[in-house]
Amino acid sequence: MRLPRLSIVALLLAFVAWSPLHAQVPGSPYSVTVPVSDTSSAQRDEAFATALGQVLVRVAGGQDLRNKAGYADALGKARSLVQQFQYAKADGGGLSLQVNFEPGAVRRLIDTLGVSRAGVKPPVLLLVKGSDGQLLQQDDLGSLAQAVTAGGTGVVYPAPASTPDLARVAAADPAALASINQQYHTGLVLLGNLHDGGGDWVLVSGGKAQRWSNQGATEDAVLADAGTGAVGRVGQQLNVVSATVSTSRLWVDGVGSAMAYANLLSMLNADPTVRSVTTLGAQDDGIMLEIRAALPAAALATSLAAGGRLLLDAPHDGADASLRWLH
């Protein structure tokens, strides 16, 4: 199918309106809080190494770096990458250490390890109801959050005054997901319902829902297992980085204005896996793009949708993958 070319006026408007957009991810991927038993130098260095391991996984997009040459040496020198650290009382009265690493140094280390940077994954919004039907707060979700962050993915919690409609989120309603992206800047949502001895879970990623149930001896065990399960499912979708560059055609629907077109291009050009973007044509409010990226078409579409501004969409003629722009 031959698509009509975008009008010159529309393209000019788009490029005049274009400006780089910086991802607004709640919480820095270069900041980690880990438990410590005391404030000794030895315990602090051990915490630095643990924290750096988590940050490296995050910045590498969830890839397992433990078998990379130089990885162990890097953890042993974690202190040299620390920008700032601070002790604090942890939940339950223990002690924790918040560590902030220097972003540029971490990115250079990733490159030195010979890893293709996939970009930091968006955080997972945690919406979990307890056995009493009430939404659990941050202090109640420590074991779940720890399991998710240990797998290289950040977490974010719902604002008390603006809890999303859980039924609409679980059904992957586009309007509900668009609202979540506007407030939390993510397309990854984990919904849970705890009951005696277990829980029921829904992971929404890019508008697609995955469901499962689990059991555990304690509530913390159920939450930790759910976090591990969520990280595994996110990883299967997003931890796909190729050593070669693929060329794919992506159809993006819902691009109804020059500003939307400019924002879409800005987002694509900011993605570290994307090498180039070419607009092939347009029809109604849809656009056909040719994208060269370090991801095959399906993985690229899934990765883009996880950010929350796009949804995976029905197949379109001539496209390797299809997406819908939310706003």
Short mmCIF file of C-alpha atoms in Angstrom, two decimals:
data_model
loop_
_atom_site.label_atom_id
_atom_site.label_comp_id
_atom_site.label_asym_id
_atom_site.label_seq_id
_atom_site.Cartn_x
_atom_site.Cartn_y
_atom_site.Cartn_z
CA MET A 1 0.00 0.00 0.00
CA ARG A 2 1.36 3.40 -0.97
CA LEU A 3 0.83 6.04 1.66
CA PRO A 4 0.34 9.73 0.85
CA ARG A 5 3.23 11.94 1.81
CA LEU A 6 2.93 14.27 4.78
CA SER A 7 2.18 17.81 3.69
CA ILE A 8 5.11 20.23 3.66
CA VAL A 9 3.21 22.54 6.02
CA ALA A 10 2.63 19.75 8.54
CA LEU A 11 6.28 18.78 8.47
CA LEU A 12 7.42 22.37 8.92
CA LEU A 13 5.06 22.83 11.85
CA ALA A 14 6.32 19.62 13.37
CA PHE A 15 9.97 20.58 13.17
CA VAL A 16 9.37 24.13 14.38
CA ALA A 17 7.49 22.69 17.37
CA TRP A 18 10.11 20.02 18.00
CA SER A 19 12.13 20.20 21.18
CA PRO A 20 13.93 17.46 23.11
CA LEU A 21 11.83 15.87 25.84
CA HIS A 22 13.55 14.37 28.83
CA ALA A 23 12.03 11.28 30.40
CA GLN A 24 10.63 12.07 33.82
CA VAL A 25 11.05 8.84 35.72
CA PRO A 26 10.17 9.06 39.41
CA GLY A 27 13.37 8.33 41.33
CA SER A 28 16.81 8.14 39.76
CA PRO A 29 18.01 4.79 38.36
CA TYR A 30 21.43 5.73 39.74
CA SER A 31 20.16 5.88 43.33
CA VAL A 32 19.71 2.73 45.44
CA THR A 33 18.89 2.08 49.09
CA VAL A 34 20.28 -1.12 50.62
CA PRO A 35 20.11 -2.48 54.18
CA VAL A 36 23.26 -2.43 56.35
CA SER A 37 23.98 -3.88 59.77
CA ASP A 38 26.29 -1.08 60.95
CA THR A 39 28.21 2.01 59.81
CA SER A 40 31.63 0.36 59.55
CA SER A 41 33.82 0.91 56.51
CA ALA A 42 33.71 -2.78 55.58
CA GLN A 43 29.92 -2.88 55.72
CA ARG A 44 29.71 0.35 53.73
CA ASP A 45 31.96 -1.00 50.95
CA GLU A 46 29.87 -4.17 50.79
CA ALA A 47 26.73 -2.04 50.48
CA PHE A 48 28.34 0.04 47.73
CA ALA A 49 29.05 -3.14 45.75
CA THR A 50 25.50 -4.43 46.22
CA ALA A 51 24.04 -1.08 45.20
CA LEU A 52 26.27 -0.79 42.13
CA GLY A 53 25.20 -4.27 41.00
CA GLN A 54 21.55 -3.17 41.09
CA VAL A 55 22.28 0.09 39.26
CA LEU A 56 24.24 -1.68 36.52
CA VAL A 57 21.30 -4.03 35.88
CA ARG A 58 18.94 -1.06 35.67
CA VAL A 59 21.08 0.95 33.26
CA ALA A 60 21.73 -2.13 31.11
CA GLY A 61 17.98 -2.60 30.73
CA GLY A 62 17.80 -5.69 32.94
CA GLN A 63 20.59 -7.65 31.26
CA ASP A 64 22.56 -10.07 33.44
CA LEU A 65 26.13 -8.72 33.57
CA ARG A 66 27.60 -11.11 36.14
CA ASN A 67 29.46 -13.18 33.56
CA LYS A 68 31.06 -10.16 31.91
CA ALA A 69 34.83 -9.83 32.20
CA GLY A 70 35.63 -7.04 34.64
CA TYR A 71 32.28 -7.14 36.43
CA ALA A 72 33.64 -8.43 39.75
CA ASP A 73 36.51 -5.93 39.67
CA ALA A 74 34.04 -3.12 39.01
CA LEU A 75 31.97 -4.03 42.07
CA GLY A 76 35.14 -4.09 44.15
CA LYS A 77 35.81 -0.49 43.12
CA ALA A 78 32.22 0.68 43.57
CA ARG A 79 33.34 3.34 46.06
CA SER A 80 35.03 5.28 43.26
CA LEU A 81 31.71 5.70 41.43
CA VAL A 82 29.75 6.93 44.46
CA GLN A 83 28.59 10.51 44.20
CA GLN A 84 26.84 10.69 47.57
CA PHE A 85 25.65 8.37 50.34
CA GLN A 86 23.49 8.76 53.43
CA TYR A 87 22.41 6.52 56.30
CA ALA A 88 18.77 6.32 57.37
CA LYS A 89 16.49 4.30 59.60
CA ALA A 90 14.91 1.51 57.55
CA ASP A 91 11.37 0.17 57.93
CA GLY A 92 11.15 -1.99 61.05
CA GLY A 93 13.90 -0.08 62.86
CA GLY A 94 16.92 -1.36 60.95
CA LEU A 95 19.57 0.71 59.20
CA SER A 96 19.81 1.45 55.49
CA LEU A 97 22.26 3.22 53.22
CA GLN A 98 21.11 5.33 50.27
CA VAL A 99 23.78 5.46 47.58
CA ASN A 100 23.84 7.83 44.59
CA PHE A 101 26.24 6.93 41.79
CA GLU A 102 27.68 9.32 39.22
CA PRO A 103 25.59 8.68 36.05
CA GLY A 104 28.35 9.31 33.54
CA ALA A 105 30.75 6.97 35.32
CA VAL A 106 28.13 4.22 35.42
CA ARG A 107 27.38 4.57 31.71
CA ARG A 108 31.09 4.45 30.88
CA LEU A 109 31.43 1.31 32.99
CA ILE A 110 28.55 -0.32 31.09
CA ASP A 111 30.34 0.47 27.82
CA THR A 112 33.63 -0.89 29.20
CA LEU A 113 31.92 -4.18 30.07
CA GLY A 114 30.97 -4.50 26.39
CA VAL A 115 27.22 -4.29 26.93
CA SER A 116 24.76 -2.70 24.51
CA ARG A 117 22.88 -0.14 26.58
CA ALA A 118 19.14 -0.78 26.26
CA GLY A 119 18.15 2.26 28.28
CA VAL A 120 16.63 2.36 31.72
CA LYS A 121 13.28 0.62 31.89
CA PRO A 122 10.37 2.65 33.26
CA PRO A 123 9.32 1.91 36.84
CA VAL A 124 6.49 -0.45 37.79
CA LEU A 125 3.49 1.19 39.45
CA LEU A 126 2.45 -1.02 42.39
CA LEU A 127 -1.32 -1.25 43.01
CA VAL A 128 -1.85 -4.02 45.57
CA LYS A 129 -4.89 -4.66 47.75
CA GLY A 130 -4.54 -6.46 51.07
CA SER A 131 -6.82 -9.27 52.22
CA ASP A 132 -9.13 -6.59 53.69
CA GLY A 133 -9.61 -5.06 50.24
CA GLN A 134 -7.70 -1.88 51.07
CA LEU A 135 -4.86 -0.59 48.91
CA LEU A 136 -1.52 -1.29 50.58
CA GLN A 137 0.81 1.63 51.18
CA GLN A 138 4.55 1.89 50.53
CA ASP A 139 5.51 0.70 54.01
CA ASP A 140 3.53 -2.52 53.45
CA LEU A 141 5.17 -3.37 50.13
CA GLY A 142 8.83 -3.53 51.09
CA SER A 143 9.40 -7.17 50.14
CA LEU A 144 7.66 -6.69 46.79
CA ALA A 145 9.60 -3.53 45.97
CA GLN A 146 12.90 -5.11 47.00
CA ALA A 147 12.34 -8.07 44.67
CA VAL A 148 11.47 -5.80 41.76
CA THR A 149 14.39 -3.40 42.25
CA ALA A 150 16.83 -6.28 42.72
CA GLY A 151 15.87 -7.37 39.21
CA GLY A 152 16.88 -4.01 37.74
CA THR A 153 13.47 -2.30 37.58
CA GLY A 154 12.37 0.66 39.68
CA VAL A 155 9.03 1.01 41.43
CA VAL A 156 6.59 3.84 42.04
CA TYR A 157 3.64 4.02 44.42
CA PRO A 158 0.17 5.50 43.91
CA ALA A 159 -0.52 8.97 45.27
CA PRO A 160 -3.06 8.62 48.12
CA ALA A 161 -5.34 11.32 46.76
CA SER A 162 -5.53 10.01 43.18
CA THR A 163 -5.72 6.22 43.11
CA PRO A 164 -6.38 4.93 39.56
CA ASP A 165 -9.50 2.92 38.78
CA LEU A 166 -8.06 -0.57 39.29
CA ALA A 167 -10.69 -2.36 37.20
CA ARG A 168 -10.05 -0.10 34.21
CA VAL A 169 -6.28 -0.49 34.59
CA ALA A 170 -6.56 -4.28 34.78
CA ALA A 171 -8.65 -4.19 31.60
CA ALA A 172 -5.89 -2.10 29.94
CA ASP A 173 -8.31 0.75 29.24
CA PRO A 174 -6.41 3.26 27.05
CA ALA A 175 -7.74 6.32 28.88
CA ALA A 176 -6.78 4.88 32.27
CA LEU A 177 -3.29 4.00 31.02
CA ALA A 178 -2.85 7.44 29.48
CA SER A 179 -3.73 9.00 32.84
CA ILE A 180 -1.20 6.77 34.60
CA ASN A 181 1.51 7.80 32.17
CA GLN A 182 0.76 11.48 32.70
CA GLN A 183 1.12 11.12 36.46
CA TYR A 184 3.67 8.32 36.89
CA HIS A 185 5.50 8.28 33.52
CA THR A 186 5.28 4.53 32.95
CA GLY A 187 3.37 1.90 31.01
CA LEU A 188 4.18 -0.88 33.51
CA VAL A 189 1.59 -1.56 36.22
CA LEU A 190 1.44 -4.46 38.69
CA LEU A 191 -1.98 -5.04 40.26
CA GLY A 192 -2.42 -7.51 43.09
CA ASN A 193 -5.12 -8.91 45.35
CA LEU A 194 -3.88 -10.69 48.46
CA HIS A 195 -5.89 -13.43 50.13
CA ASP A 196 -5.16 -16.04 52.78
CA GLY A 197 -1.93 -17.73 51.77
CA GLY A 198 -1.58 -16.21 48.31
CA GLY A 199 -2.33 -13.53 45.76
CA ASP A 200 -3.72 -12.89 42.29
CA TRP A 201 -1.64 -10.67 39.99
CA VAL A 202 -1.98 -8.71 36.75
CA LEU A 203 1.02 -7.15 35.02
CA VAL A 204 -0.01 -4.54 32.44
CA SER A 205 2.75 -3.67 29.97
CA GLY A 206 2.12 -1.46 26.98
CA GLY A 207 -1.62 -2.16 27.11
CA LYS A 208 -1.27 -5.95 27.31
CA ALA A 209 -2.15 -7.84 30.50
CA GLN A 210 -0.54 -10.99 31.94
CA ARG A 211 -2.24 -12.79 34.85
CA TRP A 212 -1.04 -15.34 37.37
CA SER A 213 -1.52 -16.46 40.98
CA ASN A 214 0.92 -17.53 43.69
CA GLN A 215 1.10 -18.97 47.19
CA GLY A 216 3.41 -18.39 50.15
CA ALA A 217 3.92 -19.18 53.81
CA THR A 218 3.72 -15.49 54.77
CA GLU A 219 2.45 -12.30 53.18
CA ASP A 220 6.03 -11.08 52.69
CA ALA A 221 6.85 -14.34 50.91
CA VAL A 222 3.86 -13.90 48.61
CA LEU A 223 4.87 -10.32 47.83
CA ALA A 224 8.52 -11.20 47.20
CA ASP A 225 7.54 -14.06 44.88
CA ALA A 226 5.18 -11.74 43.00
CA GLY A 227 8.00 -9.21 42.57
CA THR A 228 10.30 -11.87 41.17
CA GLY A 229 7.52 -13.04 38.86
CA ALA A 230 6.85 -9.52 37.63
CA VAL A 231 10.54 -8.86 36.95
CA GLY A 232 10.79 -12.11 35.00
CA ARG A 233 7.82 -11.20 32.84
CA VAL A 234 9.09 -7.69 32.22
CA GLY A 235 12.51 -9.10 31.39
CA GLN A 236 11.12 -11.53 28.82
CA GLN A 237 9.55 -8.59 27.02
CA LEU A 238 12.20 -5.91 27.40
CA ASN A 239 15.60 -7.56 27.89
CA VAL A 240 16.14 -8.08 24.17
CA VAL A 241 19.23 -6.31 22.87
CA SER A 242 20.91 -7.31 19.64
CA ALA A 243 24.50 -6.84 18.56
CA THR A 244 23.24 -5.98 15.07
CA VAL A 245 20.97 -3.21 13.81
CA SER A 246 17.58 -4.15 12.38
CA THR A 247 15.40 -2.11 10.04
CA SER A 248 11.67 -2.23 10.80
CA ARG A 249 8.51 -0.53 9.64
CA LEU A 250 6.34 0.70 12.50
CA TRP A 251 2.82 2.02 12.05
CA VAL A 252 1.82 4.54 14.72
CA ASP A 253 -1.86 5.51 14.92
CA GLY A 254 -3.35 8.41 16.85
CA VAL A 255 -0.80 11.04 15.72
CA GLY A 256 -3.38 13.73 15.15
CA SER A 257 -1.33 16.93 15.27
CA ALA A 258 2.04 18.41 14.39
CA MET A 259 2.87 18.57 18.10
CA ALA A 260 2.07 14.87 18.56
CA TYR A 261 4.27 14.05 15.58
CA ALA A 262 7.12 16.16 16.99
CA ASN A 263 6.81 14.58 20.43
CA LEU A 264 6.79 11.09 18.90
CA LEU A 265 9.98 11.80 16.95
CA SER A 266 11.59 13.30 20.03
CA MET A 267 10.81 10.21 22.07
CA LEU A 268 12.14 7.87 19.38
CA ASN A 269 15.35 9.83 18.88
CA ALA A 270 15.97 9.83 22.64
CA ASP A 271 15.77 6.02 22.80
CA PRO A 272 19.32 4.60 23.07
CA THR A 273 18.45 1.56 20.93
CA VAL A 274 17.21 3.68 18.00
CA ARG A 275 19.78 4.61 15.35
CA SER A 276 17.61 6.48 12.85
CA VAL A 277 13.96 7.31 12.10
CA THR A 278 12.53 8.01 8.64
CA THR A 279 8.92 9.00 7.98
CA LEU A 280 7.65 7.09 4.94
CA GLY A 281 4.13 8.47 4.76
CA ALA A 282 0.86 9.14 6.55
CA GLN A 283 -2.82 8.33 6.28
CA ASP A 284 -5.51 9.99 8.39
CA ASP A 285 -3.88 10.26 11.86
CA GLY A 286 -1.50 7.35 11.34
CA ILE A 287 2.17 7.45 10.32
CA MET A 288 4.43 4.81 8.81
CA LEU A 289 8.00 4.99 10.11
CA GLU A 290 11.15 3.15 9.08
CA ILE A 291 13.33 2.67 12.16
CA ARG A 292 16.85 1.31 12.41
CA ALA A 293 17.41 -0.01 15.93
CA ALA A 294 19.34 -2.53 18.01
CA LEU A 295 16.05 -4.41 18.49
CA PRO A 296 13.88 -6.46 16.15
CA ALA A 297 10.46 -4.98 15.35
CA ALA A 298 8.36 -6.81 17.96
CA ALA A 299 10.84 -6.15 20.78
CA LEU A 300 11.18 -2.50 19.76
CA ALA A 301 7.41 -2.00 19.80
CA THR A 302 7.12 -3.67 23.23
CA SER A 303 9.96 -1.59 24.63
CA LEU A 304 8.46 1.66 23.35
CA ALA A 305 5.01 0.77 24.70
CA ALA A 306 6.43 0.07 28.18
CA GLY A 307 7.22 3.76 28.49
CA GLY A 308 3.52 4.53 28.68
CA ARG A 309 3.06 6.97 25.79
CA LEU A 310 2.27 4.22 23.27
CA LEU A 311 0.08 1.11 23.29
CA LEU A 312 0.60 -2.06 21.29
CA ASP A 313 -2.06 -2.07 18.57
CA ALA A 314 -3.67 -4.35 16.01
CA PRO A 315 -1.57 -5.30 12.93
CA HIS A 316 -1.45 -2.82 10.06
CA ASP A 317 -0.79 -3.62 6.40
CA GLY A 318 2.83 -3.14 5.46
CA ALA A 319 4.05 -2.72 9.06
CA ASP A 320 6.21 -5.09 11.07
CA ALA A 321 4.57 -3.82 14.28
CA SER A 322 1.82 -1.37 15.19
CA LEU A 323 1.42 1.11 18.02
CA ARG A 324 -1.07 3.76 19.10
CA TRP A 325 0.04 7.16 20.39
CA LEU A 326 -1.80 8.06 23.59
CA HIS A 327 -1.13 11.80 23.90
#
